[in-house]
PDB file of C-alpha atoms in Angstrom:
ATOM      1  CA  SER A  15     -48.067 191.043 124.955  1.00 50.00           C
ATOM      2  CA  GLN A  16     -48.592 188.368 122.288  1.00 74.00           C
ATOM      3  CA  GLN A  17     -51.653 190.077 120.919  1.00 83.00           C
ATOM      4  CA  GLY A  18     -51.848 190.711 117.215  1.00 88.00           C
ATOM      5  CA  GLU A  19     -53.620 193.686 115.737  1.00 90.00           C
ATOM      6  CA  GLU A  20     -55.374 193.154 112.437  1.00 93.00           C
ATOM      7  CA  ASP A  21     -55.782 195.750 109.740  1.00 94.00           C
ATOM      8  CA  PRO A  22     -58.071 196.831 108.165  1.00 96.00           C
ATOM      9  CA  GLN A  23     -60.923 196.450 110.628  1.00 94.00           C
ATOM     10  CA  ALA A  24     -63.327 195.824 107.763  1.00 96.00           C
ATOM     11  CA  LEU A  25     -62.919 194.890 104.120  1.00 97.00           C
ATOM     12  CA  SER A  26     -65.591 194.560 101.457  1.00 97.00           C
ATOM     13  CA  ILE A  27     -64.792 193.014  98.078  1.00 97.00           C
ATOM     14  CA  GLN A  28     -66.536 191.363  95.146  1.00 97.00           C
ATOM     15  CA  GLU A  29     -66.536 187.629  94.644  1.00 97.00           C
ATOM     16  CA  GLY A  30     -63.482 186.581  92.643  1.00 97.00           C
ATOM     17  CA  GLU A  31     -61.286 189.389  93.919  1.00 97.00           C
ATOM     18  CA  ASN A  32     -58.351 188.881  96.244  1.00 98.00           C
ATOM     19  CA  ALA A  33     -58.489 189.926  99.892  1.00 97.00           C
ATOM     20  CA  THR A  34     -55.436 190.973 101.866  1.00 98.00           C
ATOM     21  CA  MET A  35     -55.403 191.528 105.588  1.00 97.00           C
ATOM     22  CA  ASN A  36     -52.482 192.421 107.787  1.00 97.00           C
ATOM     23  CA  CYS A  37     -51.351 191.679 111.296  1.00 96.00           C
ATOM     24  CA  SER A  38     -48.840 193.463 113.490  1.00 95.00           C
ATOM     25  CA  TYR A  39     -47.457 192.276 116.797  1.00 93.00           C
ATOM     26  CA  LYS A  40     -44.909 193.425 119.362  1.00 91.00           C
ATOM     27  CA  THR A  41     -43.012 190.492 120.857  1.00 86.00           C
ATOM     28  CA  SER A  42     -40.775 187.706 119.595  1.00 88.00           C
ATOM     29  CA  ILE A  43     -42.698 184.719 118.340  1.00 89.00           C
ATOM     30  CA  ASN A  44     -42.275 181.019 117.640  1.00 89.00           C
ATOM     31  CA  ASN A  45     -45.055 181.054 115.087  1.00 91.00           C
ATOM     32  CA  LEU A  46     -48.067 183.032 113.989  1.00 93.00           C
ATOM     33  CA  GLN A  47     -51.461 181.529 113.344  1.00 93.00           C
ATOM     34  CA  TRP A  48     -54.507 182.751 111.466  1.00 95.00           C
ATOM     35  CA  TYR A  49     -58.043 181.849 112.472  1.00 95.00           C
ATOM     36  CA  ARG A  50     -61.430 182.461 110.903  1.00 96.00           C
ATOM     37  CA  GLN A  51     -64.695 183.023 112.742  1.00 94.00           C
ATOM     38  CA  ASN A  52     -68.012 182.888 110.990  1.00 91.00           C
ATOM     39  CA  SER A  53     -70.661 185.022 112.647  1.00 83.00           C
ATOM     40  CA  GLY A  54     -71.629 183.587 116.020  1.00 75.00           C
ATOM     41  CA  ARG A  55     -69.494 180.492 115.591  1.00 82.00           C
ATOM     42  CA  GLY A  56     -66.229 179.145 116.939  1.00 85.00           C
ATOM     43  CA  LEU A  57     -62.798 179.886 115.563  1.00 91.00           C
ATOM     44  CA  VAL A  58     -61.344 177.690 112.859  1.00 92.00           C
ATOM     45  CA  HIS A  59     -57.608 177.349 112.446  1.00 91.00           C
ATOM     46  CA  LEU A  60     -56.518 178.303 108.932  1.00 95.00           C
ATOM     47  CA  ILE A  61     -52.752 178.249 108.754  1.00 94.00           C
ATOM     48  CA  LEU A  62     -49.614 178.451 110.877  1.00 93.00           C
ATOM     49  CA  ILE A  63     -46.339 180.009 109.802  1.00 95.00           C
ATOM     50  CA  ARG A  64     -43.179 179.459 111.827  1.00 93.00           C
ATOM     51  CA  SER A  65     -40.788 182.247 112.701  1.00 93.00           C
ATOM     52  CA  ASN A  66     -38.144 180.873 110.329  1.00 95.00           C
ATOM     53  CA  GLU A  67     -40.557 180.829 107.391  1.00 96.00           C
ATOM     54  CA  ARG A  68     -41.268 183.808 105.164  1.00 97.00           C
ATOM     55  CA  GLU A  69     -44.175 182.525 103.122  1.00 98.00           C
ATOM     56  CA  LYS A  70     -46.606 179.643 103.240  1.00 97.00           C
ATOM     57  CA  HIS A  71     -49.453 178.513 101.024  1.00 96.00           C
ATOM     58  CA  SER A  72     -52.537 176.442 101.706  1.00 95.00           C
ATOM     59  CA  GLY A  73     -55.085 176.218  98.932  1.00 97.00           C
ATOM     60  CA  ARG A  74     -56.297 179.763  98.227  1.00 97.00           C
ATOM     61  CA  LEU A  75     -54.482 181.109 101.284  1.00 97.00           C
ATOM     62  CA  ARG A  76     -51.064 182.705 101.223  1.00 98.00           C
ATOM     63  CA  VAL A  77     -49.429 183.907 104.404  1.00 98.00           C
ATOM     64  CA  THR A  78     -46.273 185.958 104.696  1.00 98.00           C
ATOM     65  CA  LEU A  79     -44.243 186.747 107.779  1.00 97.00           C
ATOM     66  CA  ASP A  80     -41.672 189.485 108.270  1.00 97.00           C
ATOM     67  CA  THR A  81     -40.162 189.063 111.718  1.00 95.00           C
ATOM     68  CA  SER A  82     -37.991 192.164 111.309  1.00 95.00           C
ATOM     69  CA  LYS A  83     -41.127 194.262 110.930  1.00 96.00           C
ATOM     70  CA  LYS A  84     -43.166 192.070 113.265  1.00 95.00           C
ATOM     71  CA  SER A  85     -45.891 191.776 110.700  1.00 96.00           C
ATOM     72  CA  SER A  86     -47.790 189.168 108.748  1.00 97.00           C
ATOM     73  CA  SER A  87     -50.284 189.219 105.925  1.00 98.00           C
ATOM     74  CA  LEU A  88     -53.014 186.832 104.859  1.00 98.00           C
ATOM     75  CA  LEU A  89     -54.035 186.781 101.221  1.00 98.00           C
ATOM     76  CA  ILE A  90     -57.179 184.999 100.108  1.00 98.00           C
ATOM     77  CA  THR A  91     -57.238 184.588  96.347  1.00 98.00           C
ATOM     78  CA  ALA A  92     -60.352 184.268  94.188  1.00 97.00           C
ATOM     79  CA  SER A  93     -62.618 185.011  97.114  1.00 97.00           C
ATOM     80  CA  ARG A  94     -66.028 183.421  97.496  1.00 97.00           C
ATOM     81  CA  ALA A  95     -69.134 184.523  99.360  1.00 96.00           C
ATOM     82  CA  ALA A  96     -68.426 181.702 101.829  1.00 95.00           C
ATOM     83  CA  ASP A  97     -65.185 183.450 102.814  1.00 97.00           C
ATOM     84  CA  THR A  98     -67.269 186.127 104.531  1.00 97.00           C
ATOM     85  CA  ALA A  99     -66.098 185.995 108.148  1.00 97.00           C
ATOM     86  CA  SER A 100     -63.850 187.643 110.695  1.00 96.00           C
ATOM     87  CA  TYR A 101     -60.158 186.808 110.456  1.00 97.00           C
ATOM     88  CA  PHE A 102     -57.787 186.882 113.403  1.00 95.00           C
ATOM     89  CA  CYS A 103     -54.062 186.504 113.758  1.00 94.00           C
ATOM     90  CA  ALA A 104     -52.571 184.914 116.858  1.00 91.00           C
ATOM     91  CA  PRO A 105     -48.839 185.404 117.416  1.00 91.00           C
ATOM     92  CA  TYR A 106     -47.515 182.570 119.554  1.00 86.00           C
ATOM     93  CA  GLY A 107     -44.456 183.128 121.736  1.00 80.00           C
ATOM     94  CA  GLY A 108     -44.340 179.784 123.456  1.00 70.00           C
ATOM     95  CA  ALA A 109     -44.134 181.107 127.005  1.00 66.00           C
ATOM     96  CA  THR A 110     -47.793 180.412 127.522  1.00 69.00           C
ATOM     97  CA  ASN A 111     -50.223 178.200 125.682  1.00 76.00           C
ATOM     98  CA  LYS A 112     -53.037 180.701 125.559  1.00 86.00           C
ATOM     99  CA  LEU A 113     -53.918 182.586 122.400  1.00 88.00           C
ATOM    100  CA  ILE A 114     -54.609 186.298 122.513  1.00 87.00           C
ATOM    101  CA  PHE A 115     -56.861 187.634 119.789  1.00 89.00           C
ATOM    102  CA  GLY A 116     -57.259 191.141 118.480  1.00 88.00           C
ATOM    103  CA  THR A 117     -60.423 192.654 117.088  1.00 89.00           C
ATOM    104  CA  GLY A 118     -59.962 190.972 113.726  1.00 93.00           C
ATOM    105  CA  THR A 119     -60.667 191.935 110.140  1.00 96.00           C
ATOM    106  CA  LEU A 120     -64.289 191.586 109.110  1.00 96.00           C
ATOM    107  CA  LEU A 121     -64.287 190.434 105.499  1.00 97.00           C
ATOM    108  CA  ALA A 122     -67.459 190.729 103.442  1.00 97.00           C
ATOM    109  CA  VAL A 123     -67.432 189.098 100.013  1.00 97.00           C
ATOM    110  CA  GLN A 124     -70.278 190.327  97.865  1.00 95.00           C
ATOM    111  CA  PRO A 125     -71.702 187.782  95.383  1.00 90.00           C
TER     112      PRO A 125
ATOM    113  CA  GLU B  19     -62.472 164.447 111.590  1.00 77.00           C
ATOM    114  CA  PRO B  20     -62.344 164.816 115.380  1.00 81.00           C
ATOM    115  CA  GLU B  21     -63.947 167.921 116.800  1.00 91.00           C
ATOM    116  CA  VAL B  22     -64.612 169.703 120.056  1.00 95.00           C
ATOM    117  CA  THR B  23     -68.262 169.657 121.057  1.00 95.00           C
ATOM    118  CA  GLN B  24     -70.087 171.911 123.499  1.00 97.00           C
ATOM    119  CA  THR B  25     -73.454 171.735 125.197  1.00 96.00           C
ATOM    120  CA  PRO B  26     -75.825 173.409 125.420  1.00 96.00           C
ATOM    121  CA  SER B  27     -75.653 175.637 122.369  1.00 95.00           C
ATOM    122  CA  HIS B  28     -77.701 178.286 124.160  1.00 96.00           C
ATOM    123  CA  GLN B  29     -78.289 178.708 127.883  1.00 97.00           C
ATOM    124  CA  VAL B  30     -80.629 181.276 129.376  1.00 97.00           C
ATOM    125  CA  THR B  31     -80.459 181.849 133.104  1.00 97.00           C
ATOM    126  CA  GLN B  32     -81.531 184.293 135.758  1.00 97.00           C
ATOM    127  CA  MET B  33     -78.986 186.538 137.434  1.00 97.00           C
ATOM    128  CA  GLY B  34     -77.579 184.869 140.532  1.00 97.00           C
ATOM    129  CA  GLN B  35     -78.125 181.334 139.262  1.00 97.00           C
ATOM    130  CA  GLU B  36     -75.378 178.783 138.748  1.00 98.00           C
ATOM    131  CA  VAL B  37     -74.613 177.516 135.274  1.00 98.00           C
ATOM    132  CA  ILE B  38     -72.417 174.705 134.032  1.00 97.00           C
ATOM    133  CA  LEU B  39     -71.156 174.766 130.481  1.00 98.00           C
ATOM    134  CA  ARG B  40     -69.958 171.468 129.094  1.00 97.00           C
ATOM    135  CA  CYS B  41     -67.296 170.595 126.581  1.00 97.00           C
ATOM    136  CA  VAL B  42     -65.968 167.354 125.169  1.00 96.00           C
ATOM    137  CA  PRO B  43     -62.426 168.011 123.917  1.00 95.00           C
ATOM    138  CA  ILE B  44     -60.713 165.919 121.275  1.00 92.00           C
ATOM    139  CA  SER B  45     -59.870 162.623 122.908  1.00 88.00           C
ATOM    140  CA  ASN B  46     -56.065 162.560 122.740  1.00 86.00           C
ATOM    141  CA  HIS B  47     -55.602 166.238 123.594  1.00 90.00           C
ATOM    142  CA  LEU B  48     -54.036 167.165 126.909  1.00 88.00           C
ATOM    143  CA  TYR B  49     -54.505 170.925 127.165  1.00 91.00           C
ATOM    144  CA  PHE B  50     -57.916 172.521 127.536  1.00 94.00           C
ATOM    145  CA  TYR B  51     -59.104 176.101 127.464  1.00 95.00           C
ATOM    146  CA  TRP B  52     -62.098 178.309 127.950  1.00 97.00           C
ATOM    147  CA  TYR B  53     -62.448 181.589 126.113  1.00 96.00           C
ATOM    148  CA  ARG B  54     -65.347 183.979 126.010  1.00 96.00           C
ATOM    149  CA  GLN B  55     -66.572 186.598 123.571  1.00 94.00           C
ATOM    150  CA  ILE B  56     -68.949 189.322 124.618  1.00 93.00           C
ATOM    151  CA  LEU B  57     -71.097 190.412 121.685  1.00 90.00           C
ATOM    152  CA  GLY B  58     -69.107 192.653 119.370  1.00 85.00           C
ATOM    153  CA  GLN B  59     -65.892 192.300 121.346  1.00 87.00           C
ATOM    154  CA  LYS B  60     -62.678 190.290 121.213  1.00 88.00           C
ATOM    155  CA  VAL B  61     -62.329 186.637 122.043  1.00 91.00           C
ATOM    156  CA  GLU B  62     -60.809 186.670 125.539  1.00 93.00           C
ATOM    157  CA  PHE B  63     -58.841 183.950 127.272  1.00 94.00           C
ATOM    158  CA  LEU B  64     -60.323 182.745 130.555  1.00 97.00           C
ATOM    159  CA  VAL B  65     -58.402 179.700 131.727  1.00 96.00           C
ATOM    160  CA  SER B  66     -56.154 176.867 130.646  1.00 94.00           C
ATOM    161  CA  PHE B  67     -56.123 173.409 132.198  1.00 94.00           C
ATOM    162  CA  TYR B  68     -53.517 170.679 132.061  1.00 91.00           C
ATOM    163  CA  ASN B  69     -52.880 167.550 134.066  1.00 89.00           C
ATOM    164  CA  ASN B  70     -56.047 168.066 136.105  1.00 90.00           C
ATOM    165  CA  GLU B  71     -55.179 171.522 137.284  1.00 93.00           C
ATOM    166  CA  ILE B  72     -55.399 175.113 136.178  1.00 94.00           C
ATOM    167  CA  SER B  73     -52.175 176.146 134.442  1.00 92.00           C
ATOM    168  CA  GLU B  74     -53.107 179.760 133.811  1.00 93.00           C
ATOM    169  CA  LYS B  75     -56.089 182.027 134.341  1.00 94.00           C
ATOM    170  CA  SER B  76     -56.973 185.567 133.385  1.00 94.00           C
ATOM    171  CA  GLU B  77     -58.226 188.386 135.583  1.00 94.00           C
ATOM    172  CA  ILE B  78     -61.726 187.622 134.361  1.00 94.00           C
ATOM    173  CA  PHE B  79     -61.561 184.156 135.919  1.00 96.00           C
ATOM    174  CA  ASP B  80     -62.397 185.140 139.487  1.00 94.00           C
ATOM    175  CA  ASP B  81     -63.797 183.099 142.376  1.00 95.00           C
ATOM    176  CA  GLN B  82     -67.157 182.829 140.648  1.00 96.00           C
ATOM    177  CA  PHE B  83     -65.623 180.620 137.971  1.00 97.00           C
ATOM    178  CA  SER B  84     -64.328 177.078 138.260  1.00 97.00           C
ATOM    179  CA  VAL B  85     -63.336 174.345 135.855  1.00 97.00           C
ATOM    180  CA  GLU B  86     -63.344 170.617 136.194  1.00 94.00           C
ATOM    181  CA  ARG B  87     -62.603 167.509 134.219  1.00 92.00           C
ATOM    182  CA  PRO B  88     -64.866 165.144 136.128  1.00 85.00           C
ATOM    183  CA  ASP B  89     -64.615 161.943 134.121  1.00 85.00           C
ATOM    184  CA  GLY B  90     -61.677 162.056 131.730  1.00 78.00           C
ATOM    185  CA  SER B  91     -63.739 163.156 128.765  1.00 86.00           C
ATOM    186  CA  ASN B  92     -65.857 166.151 129.776  1.00 93.00           C
ATOM    187  CA  PHE B  93     -64.422 169.557 130.624  1.00 96.00           C
ATOM    188  CA  THR B  94     -66.770 171.927 132.398  1.00 97.00           C
ATOM    189  CA  LEU B  95     -66.913 175.606 133.235  1.00 98.00           C
ATOM    190  CA  LYS B  96     -69.058 176.557 136.204  1.00 98.00           C
ATOM    191  CA  ILE B  97     -70.212 180.051 137.007  1.00 97.00           C
ATOM    192  CA  ARG B  98     -71.532 180.041 140.574  1.00 96.00           C
ATOM    193  CA  SER B  99     -73.637 183.185 140.640  1.00 95.00           C
ATOM    194  CA  THR B 100     -74.162 184.633 137.204  1.00 97.00           C
ATOM    195  CA  LYS B 101     -74.150 188.360 136.543  1.00 96.00           C
ATOM    196  CA  LEU B 102     -75.612 190.271 133.638  1.00 97.00           C
ATOM    197  CA  GLU B 103     -72.102 190.929 132.337  1.00 96.00           C
ATOM    198  CA  ASP B 104     -71.423 187.194 132.075  1.00 97.00           C
ATOM    199  CA  SER B 105     -73.662 187.135 128.999  1.00 97.00           C
ATOM    200  CA  ALA B 106     -71.357 186.058 126.175  1.00 97.00           C
ATOM    201  CA  MET B 107     -70.351 183.221 123.890  1.00 96.00           C
ATOM    202  CA  TYR B 108     -68.155 180.752 125.717  1.00 97.00           C
ATOM    203  CA  PHE B 109     -65.753 178.700 123.649  1.00 96.00           C
ATOM    204  CA  CYS B 110     -63.923 175.593 124.716  1.00 96.00           C
ATOM    205  CA  ALA B 111     -60.678 174.662 122.972  1.00 95.00           C
ATOM    206  CA  SER B 112     -58.242 171.802 123.173  1.00 93.00           C
ATOM    207  CA  TRP B 113     -54.672 171.333 122.073  1.00 88.00           C
ATOM    208  CA  ALA B 114     -52.394 168.393 121.459  1.00 83.00           C
ATOM    209  CA  ALA B 115     -48.791 168.740 122.573  1.00 75.00           C
ATOM    210  CA  GLY B 116     -46.495 169.004 119.576  1.00 73.00           C
ATOM    211  CA  SER B 117     -48.969 171.052 117.583  1.00 72.00           C
ATOM    212  CA  HIS B 118     -49.727 174.704 118.146  1.00 73.00           C
ATOM    213  CA  GLU B 119     -53.168 174.568 116.605  1.00 83.00           C
ATOM    214  CA  GLN B 120     -56.007 174.945 119.074  1.00 88.00           C
ATOM    215  CA  PHE B 121     -59.285 173.329 118.105  1.00 91.00           C
ATOM    216  CA  PHE B 122     -62.313 175.348 119.124  1.00 93.00           C
ATOM    217  CA  GLY B 123     -65.820 174.167 119.823  1.00 94.00           C
ATOM    218  CA  PRO B 124     -68.875 175.884 118.343  1.00 94.00           C
ATOM    219  CA  GLY B 125     -69.565 177.764 121.564  1.00 95.00           C
ATOM    220  CA  THR B 126     -72.326 178.127 124.123  1.00 97.00           C
ATOM    221  CA  ARG B 127     -74.289 181.343 124.063  1.00 96.00           C
ATOM    222  CA  LEU B 128     -75.010 182.315 127.676  1.00 98.00           C
ATOM    223  CA  THR B 129     -77.736 184.860 128.258  1.00 97.00           C
ATOM    224  CA  VAL B 130     -78.159 186.159 131.803  1.00 97.00           C
ATOM    225  CA  LEU B 131     -81.453 187.947 132.463  1.00 97.00           C
TER     226      LEU B 131
END
């Protein structure tokens, strides 16, 4: 299965702090993607990291990938109240175009 | 910036009625998807569509569901006879070949009474 499992299920931090969430998966992948979902809204693509990359940055986001451990982490630095959302990882194996989402990490950033 | 749009934003229907959910994918995208999310649960894949035919479907996508791209711009999901358990958010997504990012619409909230 290409499904990722996010950890922790919920995370509450203060504005300005960093937030780290993790993803584990079971199969070989071509890339791994992170998405954000604000309550009741659609998913927004955040960042994609390829299987031959170990780390990638985009603004306040930093993603790491360890293919030997089949795990990834998403770090949001200097968090803001607007970062409050659910975050999902989507490992992509290439055999099928569909994305399989886990239950996500619910991040709450307190102002 | 191009975006996927969906209409209506909220649809209320009686059990047993037919509903059609509409999506306008990004214009140069070739792959289209429907996902659904029951309240408090995971986003689940329903169906993918490419070259005017279904390329993959999940177990959820039974005979009550159908998809169509009637005019080259719209992409629709039809539920023939709605059940209470069809109440969910339905998300349309589209994808351009060469990129692995799927663009999601804002969703249609379907409430079956």
